[in-house]
Amino acid sequence: MGRIVIFLLLLLAAPAMAQRGTETIEPLVVTVGVNHAPPYRIIEADQKSGLYVEIFEEIADLLGWQVHYREAPFRRVLRMVSQGEVDIMLGPLRTDARDEQLEFVAPAFPPERRLFFYLNDTHRIERYSDLYGKRIGVLEGARYFNRFDNDENLMKESAPRYENLMLMMARGRVDVVIAPELVGLYTVRQLDLAARVSPFFVPGERSWIAVAKDSPALAYADDIRAALKLIEMNGTHEALVLKYLENSPQ
């Protein structure tokens, strides 16, 4: 184990020294596109935090990078990638369509169940077939699981934020909201809604640090993976995950 740590430190030292060790080479500056989705990504005027952001900040610090954030709805961030305005995304799921524009460099973030939230007992979801005939709130541009994403017989209503979707449910505009576990529970608590979680859920997939294929940051893919391995081995990654899990409502 000690040899692995030394190897990783040496691997990280090369780009860090190149960026920090001379007057003539500036640190790599990366633009990270993020949608405001607490507790994963909290991007406000006086606050940039959240589980995904804090994990990435640890990696960027090891690499000596300067990081700028651009906040926009998820679908807009995807467009910004295609337009060359964003270098990195934090937390997208991997799909064939996204593979065309993004290199999925490191599965840095833990998998989460996809939950179905409801207010009225008649909208409780016990099996997949219960979704038919329901108006389902989904995040614009998001992917949840293949059968659901590709099912043209489902009635889906989209919005740019999960807060919008939960408020749409409170106003009767949708019957059910699908959301990843932490962000769904966080949003319900923040809005003080009496929403409940359906028995039917879908296991989650790991989400990624993804780099735009035309970004200079892609040359550092191996360094991102090495930095991630290092913060996993020194316990930083686990501590951050536990910090947010322990603060989530049960």
Short mmCIF file of N, CA and C in Angstrom, two decimals, residues 2-108:
data_model
loop_
_atom_site.label_atom_id
_atom_site.label_comp_id
_atom_site.label_asym_id
_atom_site.label_seq_id
_atom_site.Cartn_x
_atom_site.Cartn_y
_atom_site.Cartn_z
N GLY A 2 1.97 1.24 0.78
CA GLY A 2 2.84 2.40 0.83
C GLY A 2 3.43 2.73 -0.52
N ARG A 3 3.80 1.70 -1.31
CA ARG A 3 4.36 1.94 -2.63
C ARG A 3 3.35 2.61 -3.56
N ILE A 4 2.10 2.21 -3.42
CA ILE A 4 1.05 2.81 -4.26
C ILE A 4 0.90 4.29 -3.95
N VAL A 5 0.92 4.62 -2.66
CA VAL A 5 0.79 6.03 -2.27
C VAL A 5 1.95 6.84 -2.82
N ILE A 6 3.18 6.31 -2.70
CA ILE A 6 4.34 7.02 -3.21
C ILE A 6 4.23 7.23 -4.72
N PHE A 7 3.79 6.17 -5.43
CA PHE A 7 3.63 6.28 -6.88
C PHE A 7 2.63 7.37 -7.25
N LEU A 8 1.53 7.40 -6.53
CA LEU A 8 0.51 8.40 -6.82
C LEU A 8 1.02 9.80 -6.53
N LEU A 9 1.75 9.96 -5.45
CA LEU A 9 2.30 11.27 -5.13
C LEU A 9 3.28 11.73 -6.20
N LEU A 10 4.10 10.81 -6.69
CA LEU A 10 5.04 11.17 -7.75
C LEU A 10 4.30 11.52 -9.04
N LEU A 11 3.24 10.77 -9.32
CA LEU A 11 2.46 11.04 -10.53
C LEU A 11 1.82 12.42 -10.47
N LEU A 12 1.32 12.77 -9.28
CA LEU A 12 0.70 14.07 -9.13
C LEU A 12 1.73 15.20 -9.07
N ALA A 13 2.94 14.88 -8.64
CA ALA A 13 3.95 15.93 -8.47
C ALA A 13 4.32 16.56 -9.79
N ALA A 14 4.35 15.78 -10.89
CA ALA A 14 4.80 16.32 -12.17
C ALA A 14 3.94 17.46 -12.67
N PRO A 15 2.60 17.28 -12.79
CA PRO A 15 1.80 18.42 -13.24
C PRO A 15 1.77 19.54 -12.23
N ALA A 16 1.79 19.20 -10.94
CA ALA A 16 1.74 20.25 -9.92
C ALA A 16 2.99 21.12 -9.98
N MET A 17 4.16 20.49 -10.14
CA MET A 17 5.40 21.27 -10.22
C MET A 17 5.43 22.09 -11.50
N ALA A 18 4.90 21.51 -12.59
CA ALA A 18 4.89 22.25 -13.86
C ALA A 18 4.02 23.49 -13.74
N GLN A 19 2.94 23.40 -12.97
CA GLN A 19 2.01 24.51 -12.86
C GLN A 19 2.41 25.50 -11.77
N ARG A 20 3.00 24.99 -10.68
CA ARG A 20 3.29 25.86 -9.55
C ARG A 20 4.75 26.29 -9.46
N GLY A 21 5.64 25.54 -10.09
CA GLY A 21 7.04 25.69 -9.78
C GLY A 21 7.79 26.70 -10.63
N THR A 22 7.15 27.40 -11.55
CA THR A 22 7.86 28.38 -12.36
C THR A 22 7.04 29.64 -12.44
N GLU A 23 7.70 30.70 -12.83
CA GLU A 23 7.01 31.98 -13.01
C GLU A 23 6.30 32.03 -14.36
N THR A 24 6.71 31.19 -15.31
CA THR A 24 6.25 31.33 -16.69
C THR A 24 5.06 30.45 -17.02
N ILE A 25 4.82 29.39 -16.26
CA ILE A 25 3.71 28.49 -16.55
C ILE A 25 2.59 28.73 -15.55
N GLU A 26 1.47 29.19 -16.05
CA GLU A 26 0.33 29.47 -15.19
C GLU A 26 -0.39 28.17 -14.81
N PRO A 27 -1.04 28.14 -13.64
CA PRO A 27 -1.85 26.97 -13.30
C PRO A 27 -2.97 26.78 -14.33
N LEU A 28 -3.32 25.53 -14.56
CA LEU A 28 -4.44 25.27 -15.46
C LEU A 28 -5.71 25.87 -14.88
N VAL A 29 -6.43 26.60 -15.70
CA VAL A 29 -7.71 27.20 -15.28
C VAL A 29 -8.82 26.40 -15.95
N VAL A 30 -9.73 25.85 -15.14
CA VAL A 30 -10.83 25.05 -15.69
C VAL A 30 -12.16 25.69 -15.32
N THR A 31 -13.08 25.63 -16.26
CA THR A 31 -14.45 26.09 -16.02
C THR A 31 -15.34 24.86 -15.82
N VAL A 32 -15.99 24.84 -14.68
CA VAL A 32 -16.85 23.72 -14.31
C VAL A 32 -18.31 24.17 -14.44
N GLY A 33 -19.05 23.48 -15.28
CA GLY A 33 -20.47 23.79 -15.44
C GLY A 33 -21.30 22.97 -14.47
N VAL A 34 -22.13 23.65 -13.69
CA VAL A 34 -22.91 22.97 -12.66
C VAL A 34 -24.33 23.52 -12.61
N ASN A 35 -25.27 22.65 -12.39
CA ASN A 35 -26.62 23.11 -12.06
C ASN A 35 -26.76 23.11 -10.54
N HIS A 36 -27.48 24.08 -10.02
CA HIS A 36 -27.70 24.19 -8.57
C HIS A 36 -28.62 23.05 -8.14
N ALA A 37 -28.06 22.06 -7.45
CA ALA A 37 -28.83 20.88 -7.05
C ALA A 37 -28.32 20.41 -5.69
N PRO A 38 -28.71 21.13 -4.62
CA PRO A 38 -28.29 20.71 -3.28
C PRO A 38 -28.81 19.30 -2.96
N PRO A 39 -28.06 18.50 -2.21
CA PRO A 39 -26.77 18.84 -1.57
C PRO A 39 -25.56 18.45 -2.41
N TYR A 40 -25.74 18.13 -3.70
CA TYR A 40 -24.60 17.76 -4.54
C TYR A 40 -23.81 18.98 -4.96
N ARG A 41 -24.52 19.98 -5.48
CA ARG A 41 -23.90 21.17 -6.04
C ARG A 41 -24.66 22.37 -5.52
N ILE A 42 -24.01 23.16 -4.67
CA ILE A 42 -24.64 24.35 -4.09
C ILE A 42 -23.86 25.55 -4.61
N ILE A 43 -24.42 26.23 -5.60
CA ILE A 43 -23.73 27.33 -6.26
C ILE A 43 -24.56 28.59 -6.07
N GLU A 44 -24.14 29.41 -5.11
CA GLU A 44 -24.82 30.65 -4.83
C GLU A 44 -23.77 31.76 -4.76
N ALA A 45 -24.22 33.00 -4.65
CA ALA A 45 -23.29 34.13 -4.67
C ALA A 45 -22.22 34.01 -3.60
N ASP A 46 -22.59 33.57 -2.43
CA ASP A 46 -21.65 33.51 -1.30
C ASP A 46 -21.28 32.09 -0.91
N GLN A 47 -21.61 31.11 -1.75
CA GLN A 47 -21.38 29.72 -1.35
C GLN A 47 -21.19 28.84 -2.57
N LYS A 48 -20.11 28.07 -2.54
CA LYS A 48 -19.87 27.04 -3.55
C LYS A 48 -19.48 25.79 -2.80
N SER A 49 -20.44 24.90 -2.64
CA SER A 49 -20.18 23.71 -1.84
C SER A 49 -21.08 22.58 -2.34
N GLY A 50 -21.28 21.59 -1.52
CA GLY A 50 -22.02 20.40 -1.91
C GLY A 50 -21.07 19.23 -2.07
N LEU A 51 -21.60 18.02 -1.99
CA LEU A 51 -20.77 16.82 -2.01
C LEU A 51 -19.90 16.75 -3.25
N TYR A 52 -20.47 16.93 -4.43
CA TYR A 52 -19.69 16.81 -5.66
C TYR A 52 -18.65 17.91 -5.76
N VAL A 53 -19.02 19.12 -5.38
CA VAL A 53 -18.10 20.25 -5.47
C VAL A 53 -16.92 20.05 -4.52
N GLU A 54 -17.20 19.61 -3.29
CA GLU A 54 -16.12 19.44 -2.32
C GLU A 54 -15.16 18.33 -2.73
N ILE A 55 -15.68 17.25 -3.29
CA ILE A 55 -14.80 16.18 -3.78
C ILE A 55 -13.93 16.71 -4.91
N PHE A 56 -14.53 17.44 -5.84
CA PHE A 56 -13.75 17.97 -6.96
C PHE A 56 -12.73 19.00 -6.49
N GLU A 57 -13.08 19.83 -5.51
CA GLU A 57 -12.14 20.82 -4.99
C GLU A 57 -10.90 20.14 -4.41
N GLU A 58 -11.09 19.01 -3.74
CA GLU A 58 -9.94 18.27 -3.21
C GLU A 58 -9.02 17.82 -4.34
N ILE A 59 -9.62 17.33 -5.42
CA ILE A 59 -8.83 16.88 -6.58
C ILE A 59 -8.12 18.06 -7.23
N ALA A 60 -8.85 19.16 -7.44
CA ALA A 60 -8.26 20.33 -8.09
C ALA A 60 -7.13 20.91 -7.25
N ASP A 61 -7.27 20.87 -5.94
CA ASP A 61 -6.22 21.38 -5.06
C ASP A 61 -4.95 20.55 -5.20
N LEU A 62 -5.09 19.24 -5.27
CA LEU A 62 -3.92 18.39 -5.48
C LEU A 62 -3.23 18.68 -6.81
N LEU A 63 -4.02 19.01 -7.82
CA LEU A 63 -3.46 19.25 -9.15
C LEU A 63 -3.00 20.70 -9.34
N GLY A 64 -3.29 21.56 -8.37
CA GLY A 64 -2.89 22.95 -8.49
C GLY A 64 -3.70 23.75 -9.48
N TRP A 65 -4.94 23.36 -9.71
CA TRP A 65 -5.79 24.03 -10.69
C TRP A 65 -6.50 25.24 -10.09
N GLN A 66 -6.81 26.20 -10.95
CA GLN A 66 -7.74 27.26 -10.61
C GLN A 66 -9.10 26.89 -11.21
N VAL A 67 -10.13 26.99 -10.39
CA VAL A 67 -11.46 26.52 -10.80
C VAL A 67 -12.44 27.68 -10.81
N HIS A 68 -13.15 27.82 -11.92
CA HIS A 68 -14.26 28.76 -12.02
C HIS A 68 -15.53 27.97 -12.27
N TYR A 69 -16.63 28.40 -11.65
CA TYR A 69 -17.91 27.71 -11.80
C TYR A 69 -18.88 28.57 -12.60
N ARG A 70 -19.62 27.90 -13.47
CA ARG A 70 -20.73 28.55 -14.18
C ARG A 70 -22.00 27.77 -13.88
N GLU A 71 -22.94 28.46 -13.26
CA GLU A 71 -24.19 27.80 -12.86
C GLU A 71 -25.24 28.00 -13.93
N ALA A 72 -25.92 26.91 -14.29
CA ALA A 72 -26.99 26.96 -15.28
C ALA A 72 -27.81 25.69 -15.12
N PRO A 73 -29.05 25.67 -15.63
CA PRO A 73 -29.82 24.42 -15.61
C PRO A 73 -29.05 23.30 -16.32
N PHE A 74 -29.34 22.07 -15.92
CA PHE A 74 -28.56 20.92 -16.39
C PHE A 74 -28.49 20.86 -17.91
N ARG A 75 -29.62 21.02 -18.58
CA ARG A 75 -29.63 20.93 -20.05
C ARG A 75 -28.77 22.03 -20.66
N ARG A 76 -28.81 23.23 -20.07
CA ARG A 76 -27.99 24.34 -20.57
C ARG A 76 -26.50 24.02 -20.39
N VAL A 77 -26.14 23.38 -19.28
CA VAL A 77 -24.73 23.02 -19.07
C VAL A 77 -24.27 22.07 -20.18
N LEU A 78 -25.11 21.13 -20.56
CA LEU A 78 -24.76 20.22 -21.66
C LEU A 78 -24.53 20.99 -22.95
N ARG A 79 -25.34 22.00 -23.22
CA ARG A 79 -25.14 22.82 -24.41
C ARG A 79 -23.83 23.61 -24.31
N MET A 80 -23.51 24.09 -23.12
CA MET A 80 -22.28 24.84 -22.92
C MET A 80 -21.05 23.96 -23.20
N VAL A 81 -21.15 22.67 -22.89
CA VAL A 81 -20.07 21.75 -23.23
C VAL A 81 -19.88 21.71 -24.74
N SER A 82 -20.98 21.56 -25.47
CA SER A 82 -20.89 21.47 -26.93
C SER A 82 -20.39 22.76 -27.57
N GLN A 83 -20.60 23.89 -26.88
CA GLN A 83 -20.18 25.19 -27.40
C GLN A 83 -18.79 25.59 -26.94
N GLY A 84 -18.11 24.70 -26.21
CA GLY A 84 -16.76 24.98 -25.75
C GLY A 84 -16.66 25.95 -24.60
N GLU A 85 -17.76 26.17 -23.87
CA GLU A 85 -17.77 27.13 -22.77
C GLU A 85 -17.47 26.48 -21.43
N VAL A 86 -17.49 25.16 -21.38
CA VAL A 86 -17.30 24.44 -20.12
C VAL A 86 -16.30 23.31 -20.34
N ASP A 87 -15.39 23.16 -19.38
CA ASP A 87 -14.39 22.09 -19.44
C ASP A 87 -14.86 20.81 -18.77
N ILE A 88 -15.56 20.95 -17.65
CA ILE A 88 -15.84 19.80 -16.79
C ILE A 88 -17.27 19.86 -16.27
N MET A 89 -17.90 18.69 -16.16
CA MET A 89 -19.19 18.55 -15.48
C MET A 89 -19.00 17.60 -14.29
N LEU A 90 -19.75 17.87 -13.23
CA LEU A 90 -19.68 17.06 -12.02
C LEU A 90 -20.98 16.30 -11.82
N GLY A 91 -20.94 14.99 -12.01
CA GLY A 91 -22.07 14.16 -11.64
C GLY A 91 -22.97 13.66 -12.73
N PRO A 92 -22.68 13.88 -14.02
CA PRO A 92 -23.60 13.32 -15.02
C PRO A 92 -23.50 11.80 -15.08
N LEU A 93 -24.62 11.16 -15.40
CA LEU A 93 -24.59 9.73 -15.69
C LEU A 93 -24.09 9.53 -17.11
N ARG A 94 -23.49 8.39 -17.34
CA ARG A 94 -22.92 8.12 -18.65
C ARG A 94 -24.00 7.58 -19.59
N THR A 95 -24.11 8.17 -20.78
CA THR A 95 -25.03 7.69 -21.81
C THR A 95 -24.30 7.71 -23.15
N ASP A 96 -24.83 6.99 -24.12
CA ASP A 96 -24.21 6.96 -25.45
C ASP A 96 -24.17 8.36 -26.07
N ALA A 97 -25.24 9.11 -25.90
CA ALA A 97 -25.30 10.45 -26.49
C ALA A 97 -24.25 11.37 -25.87
N ARG A 98 -24.09 11.28 -24.57
CA ARG A 98 -23.12 12.14 -23.90
C ARG A 98 -21.69 11.72 -24.19
N ASP A 99 -21.49 10.45 -24.52
CA ASP A 99 -20.15 9.97 -24.87
C ASP A 99 -19.58 10.69 -26.08
N GLU A 100 -20.44 11.27 -26.90
CA GLU A 100 -19.96 11.95 -28.10
C GLU A 100 -19.24 13.26 -27.76
N GLN A 101 -19.59 13.88 -26.66
CA GLN A 101 -19.02 15.18 -26.30
C GLN A 101 -18.15 15.15 -25.05
N LEU A 102 -18.36 14.16 -24.20
CA LEU A 102 -17.70 14.12 -22.90
C LEU A 102 -16.86 12.86 -22.74
N GLU A 103 -15.72 13.00 -22.10
CA GLU A 103 -14.93 11.85 -21.68
C GLU A 103 -15.24 11.61 -20.21
N PHE A 104 -15.79 10.44 -19.92
CA PHE A 104 -16.16 10.12 -18.54
C PHE A 104 -14.92 9.57 -17.84
N VAL A 105 -14.25 10.47 -17.12
CA VAL A 105 -12.89 10.23 -16.66
C VAL A 105 -12.84 9.40 -15.38
N ALA A 106 -13.70 9.72 -14.41
CA ALA A 106 -13.61 9.04 -13.11
C ALA A 106 -14.98 8.95 -12.47
N PRO A 107 -15.39 7.73 -12.06
CA PRO A 107 -16.68 7.58 -11.36
C PRO A 107 -16.52 8.00 -9.90
N ALA A 108 -16.49 9.30 -9.68
CA ALA A 108 -16.05 9.85 -8.40
C ALA A 108 -17.14 9.91 -7.34
#
